[in-house]
């Protein structure tokens, strides 16, 4: 009896990747510390005891929650790591960057299998992210040693973006009711498939994100009968700006890039993942390299990651992100926007509030 295609995909692609990253966690612990930290012995750089299963679980739920809206785990994992697990040492920044580098691979492979991948859309924003990832860490260890004013400004931007997304979710829901737009087509297809006894996915299984044209410094992206014409230069500038901010904070950049793509470029969640998932991988890799190699060489400031911590969390994050890629097609666009808007707005509000009053947890 043949295995289900999803099971085959998991066994052939995801399980080996998860096993390798989990194994790297044990190897990294031995090479970096000479023993296995966990519930019995504290992670030396973090200074805290935490069971390995807890790190895997944290990676899974943060990986799933964020990948379903096209982001990496960092925006949830970082405050959870600092407030709940009490890892507040400077090493938390590159450690989270390691998580945001590894965990989106599950989503990348999953979305690519779904044909939700487009090299042209990803390329230009990733080029900007590479430059931003080289700049941001230097800003973090120099002018942003006092990071509160910076996060306050980021918080304001996130509140505005989150509010805009929630309003857009309302518009999408109204489109569904009036029978117009992508939201209505999603609902009709999901209902039709359910009536046929099939899985109620609202997106055609063979639908691909394609490049309709490349001309005059712009690319035209097409998906499910819809088209978007985007400037290559603006994609690069957006990637650069988001990369500087995100690598300074030690996260993957999706928490800013996804709202920008959704609110300003008007890309659906099913399309923007083609750029945001590769972006957070590229940006996190460059940021991690900058923190680990470039910054120590040119500034003398050494901020080493807890390599084992990051790998253990990422092994769960890869699984969570892959599960998100397999379930996103079942979630209507307005619910994805509402989820993203709520997450974005909440994160922004906490950044703003923390500037004025001391919260019972650290961001």
Coordinates of C-alpha atoms in Angstrom, one line a residue:
X1 CA 0.0 0.0 0.0
X2 CA 1.4 3.4 -1.0
X3 CA 2.0 6.0 1.7
X4 CA 0.1 9.3 1.6
X5 CA 2.0 12.0 -0.4
X6 CA 2.2 14.2 2.7
X7 CA 3.7 11.3 4.8
X8 CA 6.2 10.6 2.0
X9 CA 7.2 14.3 2.0
X10 CA 7.7 14.2 5.7
X11 CA 9.7 11.0 5.8
X12 CA 11.9 12.0 2.8
X13 CA 12.5 15.7 3.5
X14 CA 11.5 16.8 6.9
X15 CA 12.4 13.9 9.2
X16 CA 16.1 13.8 8.0
X17 CA 16.4 17.5 8.4
X18 CA 14.9 17.5 11.9
X19 CA 17.1 14.6 12.9
X20 CA 20.2 16.4 11.6
X21 CA 19.5 19.6 13.4
X22 CA 18.6 17.8 16.6
X23 CA 21.8 15.8 16.4
X24 CA 23.8 19.1 15.8
X25 CA 22.4 20.3 19.1
X26 CA 24.0 17.4 21.0
X27 CA 27.3 17.8 19.0
X28 CA 27.3 21.6 19.6
X29 CA 26.8 21.1 23.3
X30 CA 29.8 18.8 23.5
X31 CA 32.1 21.0 21.4
X32 CA 31.1 24.3 23.0
X33 CA 30.8 23.3 26.6
X34 CA 32.1 19.7 27.0
X35 CA 28.8 18.5 28.5
X36 CA 25.0 18.4 27.7
X37 CA 23.1 21.2 29.4
X38 CA 19.5 20.8 30.2
X39 CA 17.3 20.3 33.2
X40 CA 20.1 19.2 35.4
X41 CA 23.0 21.5 34.3
X42 CA 22.5 25.1 33.1
X43 CA 23.4 26.3 29.7
X44 CA 26.6 28.2 30.5
X45 CA 26.0 31.3 28.3
X46 CA 22.3 31.5 29.2
X47 CA 22.8 30.8 32.8
X48 CA 19.5 28.8 33.1
X49 CA 18.4 25.2 33.4
X50 CA 15.7 24.2 30.9
X51 CA 14.7 20.7 29.7
X52 CA 15.7 20.0 26.1
X53 CA 12.1 18.9 25.3
X54 CA 10.9 22.4 26.4
X55 CA 13.2 24.0 23.9
X56 CA 11.9 21.7 21.1
X57 CA 8.3 22.4 22.1
X58 CA 8.9 26.2 22.1
X59 CA 10.4 25.9 18.7
X60 CA 7.4 23.9 17.4
X61 CA 4.6 26.2 18.5
X62 CA 6.4 29.4 17.7
X63 CA 7.5 27.9 14.3
X64 CA 3.9 26.9 13.4
X65 CA 2.2 30.1 14.6
X66 CA 4.6 32.4 12.7
X67 CA 5.1 30.3 9.5
X68 CA 1.4 30.1 8.8
X69 CA 1.6 33.9 8.2
X70 CA 4.9 33.8 6.4
X71 CA 7.3 34.6 9.3
X72 CA 10.0 32.9 11.3
X73 CA 9.7 32.0 15.0
X74 CA 11.8 34.9 16.4
X75 CA 9.1 37.5 17.2
X76 CA 7.5 35.0 19.7
X77 CA 10.5 32.9 20.6
X78 CA 12.6 35.9 21.7
X79 CA 10.2 37.3 24.4
X80 CA 9.3 33.8 25.5
X81 CA 13.0 32.9 25.8
X82 CA 13.7 36.1 27.8
X83 CA 10.6 36.3 30.0
X84 CA 9.6 32.7 30.6
X85 CA 13.0 30.9 30.3
X86 CA 14.9 33.8 31.7
X87 CA 17.7 33.8 29.1
X88 CA 18.5 37.5 29.2
X89 CA 22.2 37.5 28.6
X90 CA 23.5 39.2 25.4
X91 CA 23.9 35.8 23.8
X92 CA 20.2 35.6 23.4
X93 CA 20.3 37.8 20.3
X94 CA 22.5 35.5 18.1
X95 CA 20.9 32.4 19.6
X96 CA 17.5 33.6 18.4
X97 CA 19.1 34.4 15.1
X98 CA 20.2 30.8 14.8
X99 CA 16.6 29.7 15.5
X100 CA 15.2 32.0 12.8
X101 CA 17.8 30.8 10.3
X102 CA 17.0 27.1 10.7
X103 CA 13.3 26.9 11.5
X104 CA 12.0 28.4 8.3
X105 CA 13.6 25.5 6.2
X106 CA 10.6 23.4 7.1
X107 CA 8.2 26.0 5.7
X108 CA 10.5 26.6 2.7
X109 CA 10.4 23.0 1.5
X110 CA 6.7 22.7 2.3
X111 CA 5.7 25.9 0.5
X112 CA 7.9 25.0 -2.5
X113 CA 6.1 21.6 -2.7
X114 CA 2.9 23.6 -2.8
X115 CA 4.3 25.7 -5.7
X116 CA 4.2 28.8 -3.5
X117 CA 7.8 29.8 -4.4
X118 CA 9.1 32.4 -6.9
X119 CA 12.7 33.2 -7.3
X120 CA 12.2 36.6 -8.9
X121 CA 10.1 37.8 -6.0
X122 CA 12.5 36.5 -3.4
X123 CA 15.8 37.5 -5.1
X124 CA 15.6 41.3 -4.9
X125 CA 14.3 41.5 -1.3
X126 CA 17.0 39.0 -0.2
X127 CA 19.8 41.1 -1.8
X128 CA 18.7 44.0 0.3
X129 CA 18.5 41.7 3.3
X130 CA 22.1 40.6 2.9
X131 CA 23.3 44.2 3.1
X132 CA 21.0 45.0 6.0
X133 CA 22.2 41.9 7.9
X134 CA 25.8 43.2 7.7
X135 CA 24.9 46.6 9.0
X136 CA 22.4 45.9 11.8
X137 CA 24.6 44.0 14.3
X138 CA 27.1 46.9 14.3
X139 CA 24.3 49.3 15.1
X140 CA 23.2 47.0 17.9
X141 CA 26.6 46.9 19.6
X142 CA 27.3 50.6 19.2
X143 CA 24.6 53.3 18.9
X144 CA 21.9 50.9 20.1
X145 CA 23.5 49.6 23.2
X146 CA 20.5 51.4 24.8
X147 CA 17.8 49.8 22.6
X148 CA 14.7 51.2 24.2
X149 CA 14.2 54.3 21.9
X150 CA 14.8 52.1 18.9
X151 CA 12.2 49.4 19.9
X152 CA 9.7 52.2 20.7
X153 CA 9.9 53.4 17.1
X154 CA 9.6 49.9 15.9
X155 CA 6.6 49.4 18.2
X156 CA 4.8 52.4 16.7
X157 CA 5.3 51.1 13.2
X158 CA 4.0 47.6 14.2
X159 CA 0.9 49.1 15.8
X160 CA 0.1 51.0 12.6
X161 CA 0.8 47.9 10.5
X162 CA -1.3 45.7 12.7
X163 CA -4.3 48.0 12.7
X164 CA -4.1 48.3 8.9
X165 CA -4.1 44.5 8.6
X166 CA -7.1 44.1 10.9
X167 CA -9.0 46.6 8.8
X168 CA -8.0 44.7 5.7
X169 CA -9.2 41.5 7.2
X170 CA -12.6 43.1 7.7
X171 CA -12.6 44.2 4.0
X172 CA -11.7 40.7 3.0
X173 CA -14.6 39.2 5.0
X174 CA -17.0 41.7 3.3
X175 CA -15.7 40.6 -0.1
X176 CA -16.5 37.1 0.8
X177 CA -20.1 38.1 1.6
X178 CA -20.5 40.1 -1.6
X179 CA -19.0 37.3 -3.7
X180 CA -16.1 39.3 -5.2
X181 CA -12.3 39.0 -4.9
X182 CA -9.9 36.3 -3.9
X183 CA -11.6 35.7 -0.6
X184 CA -14.9 34.8 -2.2
X185 CA -13.2 32.5 -4.7
X186 CA -11.4 30.8 -1.8
X187 CA -14.7 30.2 0.0
X188 CA -16.4 28.9 -3.1
X189 CA -13.6 26.4 -3.9
X190 CA -13.4 25.2 -0.3
X191 CA -17.2 24.6 -0.3
X192 CA -17.1 22.8 -3.6
X193 CA -14.3 20.5 -2.5
X194 CA -16.1 19.7 0.7
X195 CA -19.2 18.9 -1.2
X196 CA -17.2 16.5 -3.3
X197 CA -15.8 14.8 -0.2
X198 CA -12.3 16.2 -0.7
X199 CA -10.2 18.2 1.7
X200 CA -11.7 21.7 1.9
X201 CA -8.6 23.6 0.6
X202 CA -9.6 27.0 -0.8
X203 CA -6.5 27.2 -3.1
X204 CA -6.2 24.9 -6.2
X205 CA -3.5 22.3 -5.5
X206 CA -1.7 22.9 -8.9
X207 CA -1.8 26.7 -8.6
X208 CA 1.7 28.2 -8.9
X209 CA 3.2 31.7 -8.3
X210 CA 4.7 32.6 -11.7
X211 CA 6.6 35.6 -13.1
X212 CA 4.4 37.0 -15.9
X213 CA 7.1 39.6 -17.0
X214 CA 10.4 41.2 -16.2
X215 CA 10.7 44.6 -17.7
X216 CA 11.8 48.2 -17.0
X217 CA 13.0 47.5 -13.5
X218 CA 9.8 45.8 -12.5
X219 CA 8.5 42.3 -12.2
X220 CA 4.9 41.2 -12.6
X221 CA 3.8 38.3 -10.4
X222 CA 0.7 36.2 -11.2
X223 CA -1.2 33.9 -9.0
X224 CA -4.7 32.4 -9.4
X225 CA -5.7 35.0 -11.9
X226 CA -4.4 38.0 -9.9
X227 CA -1.4 40.1 -10.9
X228 CA 1.0 42.4 -9.0
X229 CA 3.6 44.7 -10.6
X230 CA 6.4 45.5 -8.2
X231 CA 9.6 47.6 -8.5
X232 CA 12.8 45.6 -8.1
X233 CA 14.5 48.7 -6.6
X234 CA 11.7 49.0 -4.0
X235 CA 12.0 45.3 -3.1
X236 CA 15.7 45.8 -2.5
X237 CA 15.3 48.9 -0.5
X238 CA 12.6 47.3 1.6
X239 CA 14.8 44.3 2.2
X240 CA 17.7 46.6 3.2
X241 CA 15.6 48.6 5.7
X242 CA 14.0 45.6 7.3
X243 CA 17.3 43.8 7.4
X244 CA 19.0 46.6 9.4
X245 CA 16.2 46.8 11.9
X246 CA 15.7 43.1 12.3
X247 CA 19.3 42.0 12.6
X248 CA 19.9 44.8 15.2
X249 CA 17.1 43.2 17.3
X250 CA 18.3 39.6 16.5
X251 CA 15.2 38.4 14.7
X252 CA 14.5 37.2 11.2
X253 CA 12.7 40.2 9.7
X254 CA 9.4 38.6 8.9
X255 CA 7.6 40.5 11.6
X256 CA 8.2 43.7 9.6
X257 CA 8.4 42.4 6.0
X258 CA 5.1 40.4 6.1
X259 CA 3.0 43.4 7.2
X260 CA 4.8 45.6 4.6
X261 CA 4.1 43.1 1.8
X262 CA 0.5 42.7 2.9
X263 CA -0.4 46.3 3.7
X264 CA 1.6 48.2 1.1
X265 CA 2.3 45.8 -1.8
X266 CA -1.2 44.2 -1.3
X267 CA 0.2 40.7 -1.7
X268 CA -2.0 37.8 -0.4
X269 CA -0.6 35.6 2.4
X270 CA -0.4 32.7 -0.1
X271 CA 1.9 34.7 -2.3
X272 CA 4.1 36.7 0.1
X273 CA 5.5 33.5 1.6
X274 CA 7.4 33.0 -1.6
X275 CA 9.6 36.0 -0.6
X276 CA 9.4 36.2 3.2
X277 CA 10.4 32.7 4.0
X278 CA 13.6 32.8 1.9
X279 CA 14.3 36.3 3.2
X280 CA 14.3 35.3 6.9
X281 CA 16.7 32.4 6.2
X282 CA 19.1 34.7 4.2
X283 CA 18.9 37.6 6.7
X284 CA 19.4 35.3 9.7
X285 CA 22.3 33.6 8.1
X286 CA 24.0 36.9 7.4
X287 CA 23.2 38.3 10.8
X288 CA 24.5 35.2 12.6
X289 CA 27.7 35.4 10.6
X290 CA 28.1 39.1 11.4
X291 CA 27.5 38.6 15.1
X292 CA 29.9 35.6 15.2
X293 CA 32.7 36.6 12.9
X294 CA 32.6 40.2 11.6
X295 CA 31.6 42.1 14.8
X296 CA 34.3 40.4 17.0
X297 CA 36.9 41.1 14.4
X298 CA 36.2 44.8 13.8
X299 CA 34.8 45.9 17.2
X300 CA 36.3 43.4 19.7
X301 CA 32.8 42.7 21.0
X302 CA 32.2 38.9 21.3
X303 CA 28.6 37.8 21.5
X304 CA 28.6 34.0 21.0
X305 CA 25.3 32.1 20.6
X306 CA 24.2 29.1 22.6
X307 CA 24.6 26.8 19.6
X308 CA 22.9 23.8 21.3
X309 CA 20.0 25.8 22.5
X310 CA 19.4 27.2 19.1
X311 CA 19.6 23.8 17.4
X312 CA 17.2 22.1 19.9
X313 CA 14.6 24.9 19.4
X314 CA 15.1 24.8 15.7
X315 CA 14.5 21.1 15.4
X316 CA 10.9 21.7 16.8
X317 CA 10.6 24.9 14.7
X318 CA 11.3 23.1 11.5
X319 CA 8.5 20.6 12.2
X320 CA 6.1 23.4 13.2
X321 CA 6.9 25.5 10.1
X322 CA 6.4 22.5 7.8
X323 CA 3.0 21.8 9.4
X324 CA 2.1 25.5 8.8
X325 CA 2.9 25.2 5.1
X326 CA 0.6 22.2 4.8
X327 CA -2.3 23.9 6.5
X328 CA -2.2 27.5 5.2
X329 CA -4.3 26.6 2.1
X330 CA -7.2 25.7 4.5
X331 CA -7.3 29.1 6.2
X332 CA -9.2 32.0 4.5
X333 CA -7.2 35.2 3.7
X334 CA -9.1 37.4 6.1
X335 CA -8.4 35.1 9.0
X336 CA -4.7 35.0 8.1
X337 CA -4.7 38.8 8.0
X338 CA -6.6 39.0 11.3
X339 CA -4.1 36.6 12.9
X340 CA -1.1 38.5 11.5
X341 CA -2.6 41.9 12.4
X342 CA -3.3 40.7 16.0
X343 CA 0.2 39.4 16.4
X344 CA 1.8 42.4 14.8
X345 CA -0.3 44.9 16.8
X346 CA 0.3 43.1 20.1
X347 CA 4.0 43.0 19.6
X348 CA 4.1 46.6 18.7
X349 CA 1.9 47.6 21.7
X350 CA 4.2 45.8 24.1
X351 CA 7.2 47.6 22.7
X352 CA 5.5 50.9 23.1
X353 CA 4.2 50.2 26.6
X354 CA 7.7 48.9 27.7
X355 CA 9.1 52.3 26.8
X356 CA 7.0 54.0 29.4
X357 CA 6.5 51.4 32.2
X358 CA 8.4 48.3 33.3
X359 CA 6.6 45.1 32.2
X360 CA 6.6 42.0 34.3
X361 CA 8.6 40.3 31.5
X362 CA 11.3 41.3 29.1
X363 CA 10.9 41.8 25.4

